[in-house]
PDB file of C-alpha atoms and ligand atoms in Angstrom:
ATOM      1  CA  UNK A   1      -0.992 -35.586 -90.123  1.00 47.00           C
ATOM      2  CA  UNK A   2      -3.700 -36.187 -87.587  1.00 49.00           C
ATOM      3  CA  UNK A   3      -6.299 -38.409 -89.103  1.00 60.00           C
ATOM      4  CA  UNK A   4      -8.595 -38.475 -86.061  1.00 76.00           C
ATOM      5  CA  UNK A   5      -8.878 -36.261 -83.043  1.00 87.00           C
ATOM      6  CA  UNK A   6     -11.120 -33.592 -81.733  1.00 93.00           C
ATOM      7  CA  UNK A   7     -10.660 -31.021 -84.623  1.00 97.00           C
ATOM      8  CA  UNK A   8      -9.989 -33.286 -87.525  1.00 96.00           C
ATOM      9  CA  UNK A   9     -11.555 -31.632 -90.695  1.00 96.00           C
ATOM     10  CA  UNK A  10     -12.933 -28.813 -88.586  1.00 97.00           C
ATOM     11  CA  UNK A  11     -12.656 -25.164 -89.627  1.00 98.00           C
ATOM     12  CA  UNK A  12     -11.386 -22.679 -87.145  1.00 98.00           C
ATOM     13  CA  UNK A  13     -11.745 -18.848 -87.653  1.00 97.00           C
ATOM     14  CA  UNK A  14      -9.167 -16.315 -86.811  1.00 96.00           C
ATOM     15  CA  UNK A  15      -9.650 -12.535 -86.930  1.00 89.00           C
ATOM     16  CA  UNK A  16      -6.466 -11.044 -88.280  1.00 88.00           C
ATOM     17  CA  UNK A  17      -5.504  -8.213 -90.709  1.00 84.00           C
ATOM     18  CA  UNK A  18      -1.827  -9.010 -90.403  1.00 88.00           C
ATOM     19  CA  UNK A  19      -1.632 -12.468 -91.985  1.00 90.00           C
ATOM     20  CA  UNK A  20      -1.224 -14.360 -88.741  1.00 93.00           C
ATOM     21  CA  UNK A  21      -2.879 -17.361 -90.501  1.00 93.00           C
ATOM     22  CA  UNK A  22       0.554 -17.792 -92.151  1.00 93.00           C
ATOM     23  CA  UNK A  23       1.967 -18.769 -88.772  1.00 95.00           C
ATOM     24  CA  UNK A  24      -0.939 -20.690 -87.374  1.00 97.00           C
ATOM     25  CA  UNK A  25      -2.387 -22.644 -90.383  1.00 96.00           C
ATOM     26  CA  UNK A  26       0.418 -25.200 -90.743  1.00 96.00           C
ATOM     27  CA  UNK A  27       0.743 -26.254 -87.197  1.00 96.00           C
ATOM     28  CA  UNK A  28      -3.026 -26.682 -86.957  1.00 97.00           C
ATOM     29  CA  UNK A  29      -3.187 -28.662 -90.154  1.00 97.00           C
ATOM     30  CA  UNK A  30      -0.299 -30.913 -89.246  1.00 96.00           C
ATOM     31  CA  UNK A  31      -1.134 -31.622 -85.655  1.00 95.00           C
ATOM     32  CA  UNK A  32      -4.977 -31.420 -85.736  1.00 96.00           C
ATOM     33  CA  UNK A  33      -6.069 -31.916 -89.276  1.00 96.00           C
ATOM     34  CA  UNK A  34      -7.844 -28.635 -88.897  1.00 97.00           C
ATOM     35  CA  UNK A  35      -8.356 -25.822 -91.475  1.00 97.00           C
ATOM     36  CA  UNK A  36      -7.871 -22.173 -90.570  1.00 97.00           C
ATOM     37  CA  UNK A  37     -10.041 -19.493 -92.200  1.00 96.00           C
ATOM     38  CA  UNK A  38      -9.834 -15.690 -91.999  1.00 94.00           C
ATOM     39  CA  UNK A  39     -13.180 -13.888 -92.153  1.00 91.00           C
ATOM     40  CA  UNK A  40     -13.153 -10.688 -94.098  1.00 83.00           C
ATOM     41  CA  UNK A  41     -14.503  -7.432 -92.879  1.00 76.00           C
ATOM     42  CA  UNK A  42     -13.171  -7.637 -89.331  1.00 76.00           C
ATOM     43  CA  UNK A  43     -11.070  -4.575 -88.422  1.00 78.00           C
ATOM     44  CA  UNK A  44      -8.802  -5.899 -85.626  1.00 75.00           C
ATOM     45  CA  UNK A  45      -7.343  -2.424 -85.193  1.00 76.00           C
ATOM     46  CA  UNK A  46     -10.562  -1.479 -83.388  1.00 75.00           C
ATOM     47  CA  UNK A  47      -9.249  -3.767 -80.532  1.00 74.00           C
ATOM     48  CA  UNK A  48      -6.065  -1.653 -80.243  1.00 74.00           C
ATOM     49  CA  UNK A  49      -2.901  -0.927 -82.276  1.00 72.00           C
ATOM     50  CA  UNK A  50       0.719  -1.018 -81.365  1.00 67.00           C
ATOM     51  CA  UNK A  51       1.256   2.431 -82.681  1.00 66.00           C
ATOM     52  CA  UNK A  52      -1.046   4.127 -80.290  1.00 64.00           C
ATOM     53  CA  UNK A  53      -3.830   5.446 -82.534  1.00 67.00           C
ATOM     54  CA  UNK A  54      -6.243   3.092 -80.770  1.00 70.00           C
ATOM     55  CA  UNK A  55      -5.274   2.099 -77.239  1.00 70.00           C
ATOM     56  CA  UNK A  56      -6.165  -1.412 -76.174  1.00 68.00           C
ATOM     57  CA  UNK A  57      -9.168  -1.821 -73.848  1.00 68.00           C
ATOM     58  CA  UNK A  58      -8.468  -4.165 -70.943  1.00 80.00           C
ATOM     59  CA  UNK A  59      -5.858  -6.872 -70.738  1.00 89.00           C
ATOM     60  CA  UNK A  60      -4.178  -8.793 -73.541  1.00 91.00           C
ATOM     61  CA  UNK A  61      -6.462 -11.725 -72.614  1.00 94.00           C
ATOM     62  CA  UNK A  62      -9.511  -9.527 -73.084  1.00 93.00           C
ATOM     63  CA  UNK A  63      -8.404  -8.364 -76.392  1.00 92.00           C
ATOM     64  CA  UNK A  64      -7.582 -11.842 -77.690  1.00 94.00           C
ATOM     65  CA  UNK A  65     -10.950 -13.118 -76.495  1.00 95.00           C
ATOM     66  CA  UNK A  66     -12.799 -10.228 -78.205  1.00 94.00           C
ATOM     67  CA  UNK A  67     -11.006 -11.034 -81.426  1.00 94.00           C
ATOM     68  CA  UNK A  68     -11.774 -14.771 -81.154  1.00 96.00           C
ATOM     69  CA  UNK A  69     -15.467 -13.997 -80.504  1.00 95.00           C
ATOM     70  CA  UNK A  70     -15.475 -11.526 -83.413  1.00 94.00           C
ATOM     71  CA  UNK A  71     -14.168 -14.362 -85.708  1.00 95.00           C
ATOM     72  CA  UNK A  72     -16.856 -16.791 -84.402  1.00 96.00           C
ATOM     73  CA  UNK A  73     -19.638 -14.315 -84.946  1.00 95.00           C
ATOM     74  CA  UNK A  74     -18.498 -13.358 -88.420  1.00 94.00           C
ATOM     75  CA  UNK A  75     -18.280 -16.972 -89.627  1.00 95.00           C
ATOM     76  CA  UNK A  76     -20.957 -18.727 -87.580  1.00 96.00           C
ATOM     77  CA  UNK A  77     -18.260 -21.359 -86.854  1.00 97.00           C
ATOM     78  CA  UNK A  78     -18.003 -22.789 -83.272  1.00 97.00           C
ATOM     79  CA  UNK A  79     -14.286 -22.340 -83.078  1.00 98.00           C
ATOM     80  CA  UNK A  80     -12.279 -19.147 -83.004  1.00 97.00           C
ATOM     81  CA  UNK A  81      -8.739 -17.953 -82.307  1.00 97.00           C
ATOM     82  CA  UNK A  82      -7.568 -14.562 -81.100  1.00 96.00           C
ATOM     83  CA  UNK A  83      -3.929 -13.493 -81.002  1.00 95.00           C
ATOM     84  CA  UNK A  84      -2.431 -10.532 -79.101  1.00 94.00           C
ATOM     85  CA  UNK A  85       1.098  -9.307 -78.543  1.00 93.00           C
ATOM     86  CA  UNK A  86       2.807  -6.652 -76.460  1.00 91.00           C
ATOM     87  CA  UNK A  87       6.305  -5.355 -76.299  1.00 89.00           C
ATOM     88  CA  UNK A  88       8.459  -3.554 -73.799  1.00 82.00           C
ATOM     89  CA  UNK A  89      11.148  -4.089 -71.162  1.00 76.00           C
ATOM     90  CA  UNK A  90      11.682  -7.744 -70.060  1.00 73.00           C
ATOM     91  CA  UNK A  91       9.946  -8.504 -66.798  1.00 69.00           C
ATOM     92  CA  UNK A  92      13.046  -9.746 -65.122  1.00 70.00           C
ATOM     93  CA  UNK A  93      15.798  -8.060 -67.237  1.00 70.00           C
ATOM     94  CA  UNK A  94      14.839  -4.335 -67.445  1.00 69.00           C
ATOM     95  CA  UNK A  95      17.396  -3.401 -70.057  1.00 74.00           C
ATOM     96  CA  UNK A  96      16.405  -6.175 -72.412  1.00 77.00           C
ATOM     97  CA  UNK A  97      13.345  -5.823 -74.704  1.00 83.00           C
ATOM     98  CA  UNK A  98      10.847  -8.589 -74.577  1.00 88.00           C
ATOM     99  CA  UNK A  99       7.806  -9.725 -76.516  1.00 90.00           C
ATOM    100  CA  UNK A 100       4.818 -11.255 -74.973  1.00 92.00           C
ATOM    101  CA  UNK A 101       2.549 -13.268 -77.166  1.00 94.00           C
ATOM    102  CA  UNK A 102      -0.885 -14.619 -76.342  1.00 95.00           C
ATOM    103  CA  UNK A 103      -2.953 -17.064 -78.340  1.00 96.00           C
ATOM    104  CA  UNK A 104      -6.516 -17.818 -77.243  1.00 97.00           C
ATOM    105  CA  UNK A 105      -8.763 -20.629 -78.500  1.00 98.00           C
ATOM    106  CA  UNK A 106     -12.546 -20.484 -77.923  1.00 97.00           C
ATOM    107  CA  UNK A 107     -14.660 -23.576 -78.450  1.00 97.00           C
ATOM    108  CA  UNK A 108     -18.358 -23.022 -78.455  1.00 96.00           C
ATOM    109  CA  UNK A 109     -19.144 -26.659 -79.221  1.00 95.00           C
ATOM    110  CA  UNK A 110     -17.546 -28.106 -76.128  1.00 93.00           C
ATOM    111  CA  UNK A 111     -17.967 -24.957 -74.059  1.00 93.00           C
ATOM    112  CA  UNK A 112     -14.352 -23.938 -73.081  1.00 94.00           C
ATOM    113  CA  UNK A 113     -11.697 -21.485 -73.752  1.00 95.00           C
ATOM    114  CA  UNK A 114      -7.907 -21.932 -73.356  1.00 96.00           C
ATOM    115  CA  UNK A 115      -4.902 -19.739 -73.951  1.00 95.00           C
ATOM    116  CA  UNK A 116      -1.150 -20.087 -74.221  1.00 95.00           C
ATOM    117  CA  UNK A 117       1.335 -17.224 -73.574  1.00 93.00           C
ATOM    118  CA  UNK A 118       5.026 -16.899 -73.894  1.00 92.00           C
ATOM    119  CA  UNK A 119       7.680 -14.190 -73.111  1.00 89.00           C
ATOM    120  CA  UNK A 120      10.624 -14.005 -75.559  1.00 89.00           C
ATOM    121  CA  UNK A 121      13.627 -11.863 -75.598  1.00 86.00           C
ATOM    122  CA  UNK A 122      13.777 -12.655 -79.369  1.00 88.00           C
ATOM    123  CA  UNK A 123      12.158  -9.467 -80.425  1.00 92.00           C
ATOM    124  CA  UNK A 124      13.360  -6.610 -82.577  1.00 93.00           C
ATOM    125  CA  UNK A 125      11.263  -4.170 -80.496  1.00 92.00           C
ATOM    126  CA  UNK A 126      13.035  -0.788 -80.169  1.00 91.00           C
ATOM    127  CA  UNK A 127      12.657   2.844 -81.025  1.00 92.00           C
ATOM    128  CA  UNK A 128      14.838   5.830 -81.705  1.00 94.00           C
ATOM    129  CA  UNK A 129      14.395   9.573 -81.897  1.00 95.00           C
ATOM    130  CA  UNK A 130      16.134  11.207 -84.651  1.00 96.00           C
ATOM    131  CA  UNK A 131      16.508  14.235 -87.073  1.00 97.00           C
ATOM    132  CA  UNK A 132      16.557  14.109 -90.817  1.00 97.00           C
ATOM    133  CA  UNK A 133      20.033  12.966 -91.915  1.00 96.00           C
ATOM    134  CA  UNK A 134      20.940  11.237 -88.599  1.00 97.00           C
ATOM    135  CA  UNK A 135      22.996   7.991 -88.927  1.00 97.00           C
ATOM    136  CA  UNK A 136      20.511   5.270 -88.115  1.00 97.00           C
ATOM    137  CA  UNK A 137      22.632   2.322 -89.405  1.00 97.00           C
ATOM    138  CA  UNK A 138      23.029   0.625 -85.959  1.00 96.00           C
ATOM    139  CA  UNK A 139      19.465   1.044 -84.963  1.00 96.00           C
ATOM    140  CA  UNK A 140      18.217  -0.249 -88.295  1.00 97.00           C
ATOM    141  CA  UNK A 141      20.551  -3.298 -88.112  1.00 97.00           C
ATOM    142  CA  UNK A 142      19.092  -3.990 -84.670  1.00 95.00           C
ATOM    143  CA  UNK A 143      15.471  -3.830 -86.050  1.00 96.00           C
ATOM    144  CA  UNK A 144      16.410  -6.071 -88.941  1.00 97.00           C
ATOM    145  CA  UNK A 145      15.441  -3.438 -91.498  1.00 97.00           C
ATOM    146  CA  UNK A 146      14.413  -3.775 -94.336  1.00 97.00           C
ATOM    147  CA  UNK A 147      13.210  -7.413 -93.931  1.00 97.00           C
ATOM    148  CA  UNK A 148      11.452  -6.025 -90.751  1.00 97.00           C
ATOM    149  CA  UNK A 149       9.512  -2.772 -91.409  1.00 97.00           C
ATOM    150  CA  UNK A 150       9.484   0.450 -89.260  1.00 96.00           C
ATOM    151  CA  UNK A 151       6.912   3.042 -88.405  1.00 95.00           C
ATOM    152  CA  UNK A 152       7.625   6.828 -88.105  1.00 95.00           C
ATOM    153  CA  UNK A 153       5.762   9.481 -86.166  1.00 93.00           C
ATOM    154  CA  UNK A 154       6.448  12.896 -84.753  1.00 92.00           C
ATOM    155  CA  UNK A 155       8.336  12.571 -81.462  1.00 90.00           C
ATOM    156  CA  UNK A 156       6.471  13.478 -78.283  1.00 82.00           C
ATOM    157  CA  UNK A 157       2.999  13.219 -79.799  1.00 73.00           C
ATOM    158  CA  UNK A 158       1.055  10.288 -78.355  1.00 66.00           C
ATOM    159  CA  UNK A 159      -1.761   8.680 -80.385  1.00 62.00           C
ATOM    160  CA  UNK A 160      -0.464  10.435 -83.443  1.00 59.00           C
ATOM    161  CA  UNK A 161      -2.463  10.099 -86.620  1.00 64.00           C
ATOM    162  CA  UNK A 162       0.489  11.409 -88.555  1.00 67.00           C
ATOM    163  CA  UNK A 163       2.085   8.010 -88.650  1.00 84.00           C
ATOM    164  CA  UNK A 164       3.723   6.097 -91.463  1.00 92.00           C
ATOM    165  CA  UNK A 165       3.671   2.298 -91.057  1.00 94.00           C
ATOM    166  CA  UNK A 166       5.159  -0.534 -92.911  1.00 96.00           C
ATOM    167  CA  UNK A 167       8.214   1.358 -94.185  1.00 97.00           C
ATOM    168  CA  UNK A 168      10.756  -0.955 -95.721  1.00 97.00           C
ATOM    169  CA  UNK A 169      12.963   1.140 -98.059  1.00 97.00           C
ATOM    170  CA  UNK A 170      15.598   3.700 -97.244  1.00 97.00           C
ATOM    171  CA  UNK A 171      14.000   6.410 -99.496  1.00 97.00           C
ATOM    172  CA  UNK A 172      10.583   5.917 -97.891  1.00 97.00           C
ATOM    173  CA  UNK A 173      12.111   6.124 -94.467  1.00 97.00           C
ATOM    174  CA  UNK A 174      13.953   9.330 -95.199  1.00 97.00           C
ATOM    175  CA  UNK A 175      10.838  10.897 -96.522  1.00 97.00           C
ATOM    176  CA  UNK A 176       8.812   9.920 -93.489  1.00 96.00           C
ATOM    177  CA  UNK A 177      11.454  11.091 -90.993  1.00 97.00           C
ATOM    178  CA  UNK A 178      11.587  14.452 -92.848  1.00 96.00           C
ATOM    179  CA  UNK A 179       7.764  14.684 -92.729  1.00 95.00           C
ATOM    180  CA  UNK A 180       7.433  13.625 -89.128  1.00 94.00           C
ATOM    181  CA  UNK A 181      10.235  15.818 -87.763  1.00 94.00           C
ATOM    182  CA  UNK A 182       8.407  18.816 -89.447  1.00 93.00           C
ATOM    183  CA  UNK A 183       5.276  17.981 -87.487  1.00 90.00           C
ATOM    184  CA  UNK A 184       7.075  17.693 -84.109  1.00 89.00           C
ATOM    185  CA  UNK A 185       7.662  20.770 -81.919  1.00 87.00           C
ATOM    186  CA  UNK A 186      11.169  19.718 -81.153  1.00 91.00           C
ATOM    187  CA  UNK A 187      11.974  18.753 -84.731  1.00 93.00           C
ATOM    188  CA  UNK A 188      12.381  15.070 -83.850  1.00 95.00           C
ATOM    189  CA  UNK A 189      10.943  12.048 -85.528  1.00 95.00           C
ATOM    190  CA  UNK A 190      10.317   8.700 -83.662  1.00 94.00           C
ATOM    191  CA  UNK A 191      11.317   5.605 -85.600  1.00 95.00           C
ATOM    192  CA  UNK A 192       9.964   2.356 -84.170  1.00 93.00           C
ATOM    193  CA  UNK A 193      10.068  -1.241 -85.192  1.00 94.00           C
ATOM    194  CA  UNK A 194       6.713  -2.094 -86.835  1.00 94.00           C
ATOM    195  CA  UNK A 195       5.396  -4.939 -84.686  1.00 93.00           C
ATOM    196  CA  UNK A 196       2.621  -6.037 -86.975  1.00 93.00           C
ATOM    197  CA  UNK A 197       3.150  -9.720 -87.789  1.00 94.00           C
ATOM    198  CA  UNK A 198       2.947  -9.540 -91.551  1.00 94.00           C
ATOM    199  CA  UNK A 199       5.917  -7.104 -91.654  1.00 96.00           C
ATOM    200  CA  UNK A 200       7.818  -8.545 -88.749  1.00 96.00           C
ATOM    201  CA  UNK A 201       9.204 -12.042 -89.477  1.00 96.00           C
ATOM    202  CA  UNK A 202      10.603 -12.292 -85.945  1.00 95.00           C
ATOM    203  CA  UNK A 203       7.197 -11.900 -84.469  1.00 95.00           C
ATOM    204  CA  UNK A 204       5.639 -14.214 -86.981  1.00 95.00           C
ATOM    205  CA  UNK A 205       8.001 -16.874 -85.876  1.00 95.00           C
ATOM    206  CA  UNK A 206       7.084 -16.355 -82.170  1.00 95.00           C
ATOM    207  CA  UNK A 207       3.514 -16.733 -83.115  1.00 95.00           C
ATOM    208  CA  UNK A 208       4.234 -19.916 -85.059  1.00 96.00           C
ATOM    209  CA  UNK A 209       6.030 -21.380 -82.056  1.00 95.00           C
ATOM    210  CA  UNK A 210       3.132 -20.538 -79.813  1.00 96.00           C
ATOM    211  CA  UNK A 211       0.599 -22.066 -82.211  1.00 96.00           C
ATOM    212  CA  UNK A 212       2.504 -25.297 -82.094  1.00 96.00           C
ATOM    213  CA  UNK A 213       2.061 -25.376 -78.390  1.00 95.00           C
ATOM    214  CA  UNK A 214      -1.627 -24.448 -78.624  1.00 96.00           C
ATOM    215  CA  UNK A 215      -2.330 -27.108 -81.290  1.00 96.00           C
ATOM    216  CA  UNK A 216      -0.541 -29.834 -79.190  1.00 95.00           C
ATOM    217  CA  UNK A 217      -2.640 -28.916 -76.247  1.00 95.00           C
ATOM    218  CA  UNK A 218      -5.863 -29.080 -78.288  1.00 96.00           C
ATOM    219  CA  UNK A 219      -4.916 -32.569 -79.363  1.00 95.00           C
ATOM    220  CA  UNK A 220      -4.872 -33.642 -75.705  1.00 94.00           C
ATOM    221  CA  UNK A 221      -8.193 -34.706 -74.081  1.00 95.00           C
ATOM    222  CA  UNK A 222      -8.920 -34.196 -70.383  1.00 95.00           C
ATOM    223  CA  UNK A 223      -8.597 -37.590 -68.520  1.00 96.00           C
ATOM    224  CA  UNK A 224     -11.611 -36.484 -66.492  1.00 95.00           C
ATOM    225  CA  UNK A 225     -14.238 -35.349 -68.975  1.00 95.00           C
ATOM    226  CA  UNK A 226     -12.735 -36.043 -72.376  1.00 94.00           C
ATOM    227  CA  UNK A 227     -12.893 -32.403 -73.622  1.00 94.00           C
ATOM    228  CA  UNK A 228      -9.876 -31.268 -75.649  1.00 95.00           C
ATOM    229  CA  UNK A 229      -7.393 -28.700 -74.558  1.00 94.00           C
ATOM    230  CA  UNK A 230      -5.980 -30.413 -71.429  1.00 94.00           C
ATOM    231  CA  UNK A 231      -2.488 -28.919 -70.602  1.00 92.00           C
ATOM    232  CA  UNK A 232      -0.305 -26.944 -68.247  1.00 89.00           C
ATOM    233  CA  UNK A 233      -1.916 -23.904 -66.820  1.00 88.00           C
ATOM    234  CA  UNK A 234       0.637 -22.869 -64.247  1.00 85.00           C
ATOM    235  CA  UNK A 235       3.843 -23.979 -62.616  1.00 83.00           C
ATOM    236  CA  UNK A 236       4.462 -24.636 -58.921  1.00 87.00           C
ATOM    237  CA  UNK A 237       7.687 -23.547 -57.266  1.00 87.00           C
ATOM    238  CA  UNK A 238       9.809 -25.394 -54.739  1.00 89.00           C
ATOM    239  CA  UNK A 239      12.673 -26.848 -56.665  1.00 90.00           C
ATOM    240  CA  UNK A 240      15.180 -27.904 -53.903  1.00 91.00           C
ATOM    241  CA  UNK A 241      18.423 -26.031 -53.548  1.00 93.00           C
ATOM    242  CA  UNK A 242      21.382 -28.134 -54.589  1.00 91.00           C
ATOM    243  CA  UNK A 243      23.284 -27.179 -51.355  1.00 92.00           C
ATOM    244  CA  UNK A 244      20.864 -27.053 -48.557  1.00 93.00           C
ATOM    245  CA  UNK A 245      17.856 -28.825 -50.033  1.00 91.00           C
ATOM    246  CA  UNK A 246      15.393 -26.148 -48.924  1.00 91.00           C
ATOM    247  CA  UNK A 247      12.576 -25.332 -51.474  1.00 91.00           C
ATOM    248  CA  UNK A 248      13.328 -22.346 -53.843  1.00 90.00           C
ATOM    249  CA  UNK A 249      11.083 -20.164 -55.977  1.00 87.00           C
ATOM    250  CA  UNK A 250      12.116 -22.118 -59.066  1.00 86.00           C
ATOM    251  CA  UNK A 251       9.504 -24.332 -60.789  1.00 86.00           C
ATOM    252  CA  UNK A 252       9.284 -27.913 -59.615  1.00 86.00           C
ATOM    253  CA  UNK A 253       5.903 -29.047 -60.871  1.00 89.00           C
ATOM    254  CA  UNK A 254       3.638 -28.186 -63.733  1.00 89.00           C
ATOM    255  CA  UNK A 255      -0.095 -27.999 -62.974  1.00 92.00           C
ATOM    256  CA  UNK A 256      -2.345 -29.298 -65.746  1.00 93.00           C
ATOM    257  CA  UNK A 257      -5.961 -28.299 -65.400  1.00 92.00           C
ATOM    258  CA  UNK A 258      -9.099 -28.830 -67.456  1.00 94.00           C
ATOM    259  CA  UNK A 259     -10.739 -25.466 -68.184  1.00 89.00           C
ATOM    260  CA  UNK A 260     -14.186 -27.135 -68.276  1.00 91.00           C
ATOM    261  CA  UNK A 261     -14.466 -29.699 -65.508  1.00 93.00           C
ATOM    262  CA  UNK A 262     -11.507 -28.578 -63.235  1.00 91.00           C
ATOM    263  CA  UNK A 263      -9.706 -31.937 -63.351  1.00 96.00           C
ATOM    264  CA  UNK A 264      -6.104 -31.451 -62.223  1.00 95.00           C
ATOM    265  CA  UNK A 265      -2.804 -33.214 -62.580  1.00 93.00           C
ATOM    266  CA  UNK A 266       0.537 -32.270 -61.131  1.00 92.00           C
ATOM    267  CA  UNK A 267       3.493 -33.235 -63.358  1.00 87.00           C
ATOM    268  CA  UNK A 268       7.131 -33.139 -62.423  1.00 84.00           C
ATOM    269  CA  UNK A 269       8.857 -30.683 -64.788  1.00 79.00           C
ATOM    270  CA  UNK A 270      11.261 -32.340 -67.186  1.00 76.00           C
ATOM    271  CA  UNK A 271      14.421 -30.479 -66.391  1.00 71.00           C
ATOM    272  CA  UNK A 272      18.104 -31.068 -65.715  1.00 67.00           C
ATOM    273  CA  UNK A 273      19.556 -30.616 -63.181  1.00 75.00           C
ATOM    274  CA  UNK A 274      17.006 -31.739 -60.568  1.00 84.00           C
ATOM    275  CA  UNK A 275      18.034 -29.062 -58.081  1.00 89.00           C
ATOM    276  CA  UNK A 276      18.157 -25.275 -57.974  1.00 90.00           C
ATOM    277  CA  UNK A 277      21.347 -23.210 -58.238  1.00 90.00           C
ATOM    278  CA  UNK A 278      22.232 -22.061 -54.679  1.00 90.00           C
ATOM    279  CA  UNK A 279      22.335 -18.561 -56.004  1.00 89.00           C
ATOM    280  CA  UNK A 280      18.522 -18.784 -56.270  1.00 88.00           C
ATOM    281  CA  UNK A 281      18.212 -20.001 -52.699  1.00 91.00           C
ATOM    282  CA  UNK A 282      17.122 -17.675 -49.863  1.00 90.00           C
ATOM    283  CA  UNK A 283      18.984 -19.610 -47.307  1.00 90.00           C
ATOM    284  CA  UNK A 284      22.394 -20.035 -49.134  1.00 91.00           C
ATOM    285  CA  UNK A 285      22.235 -16.654 -50.871  1.00 82.00           C
ATOM    286  CA  UNK A 286      20.154 -14.289 -48.886  1.00 73.00           C
TER     287      UNK A 286
HETATM  288 ZN1  LIG B   1     -12.177 -32.173 -67.987  1.00 51.70          ZN
HETATM  289 ZN1  LIG B   2      20.267 -23.430 -50.170  1.00 51.70          ZN
END
């Protein structure tokens, strides 16, 4: 447990209706000695929903920032966290589903904001169109149902209000499919993994891993100005090819940058091997 440090005994607000504090509170307590609080009466669905009733305005970063600001304003605390996720095809493996998580920390006392992101293929994100009575066993096994909930809507209707969320029993699911297919012109229901954190343990675990990274970064002060939150903000390519030694696109250095004073440090990435696979080299494998 951190007994000193920039956020020891401080309270940090997070706006969430989906119990994300369950993932974030422990790393923040253990690594920073900080307490997480959830203000009531913030409807985070107004910032966008996964199921399309409310589409997200702007980028993930904008949405997370708006949530952190709402938490700060609702509590009067100087520290707020906003969390945002999105799900879809993996950026480099189009047939694999990926989850992208973003966690933003806003510090009004020291006057800075930082965020951490991660892309993971460990997601149960998937969907299936079906009719009442269809065999969904494979699909449901892939989702992790019933420990992971699903949502059901009429197929082919975007922004549908006729949506059942948080379904975690076979009887409820059959009823929702029956109802949704009756509302759809083609008689099809769309079943999707419910990506809200409190009904999706896989997503909750991803948010937990990311909050460990965020807490560790907040425990690190900038060598230039002493403000917390010093850490890697980008990576720099150029890892040499194992065969010809020419630089490749693969990351060689990590750039750490202070979001307040701009102090920078380049750190060699801890990785083995120290060279790139020639398959990644434009000279050896054009
Ligand atoms: Zn600094
Ligand atoms: Zn090469």
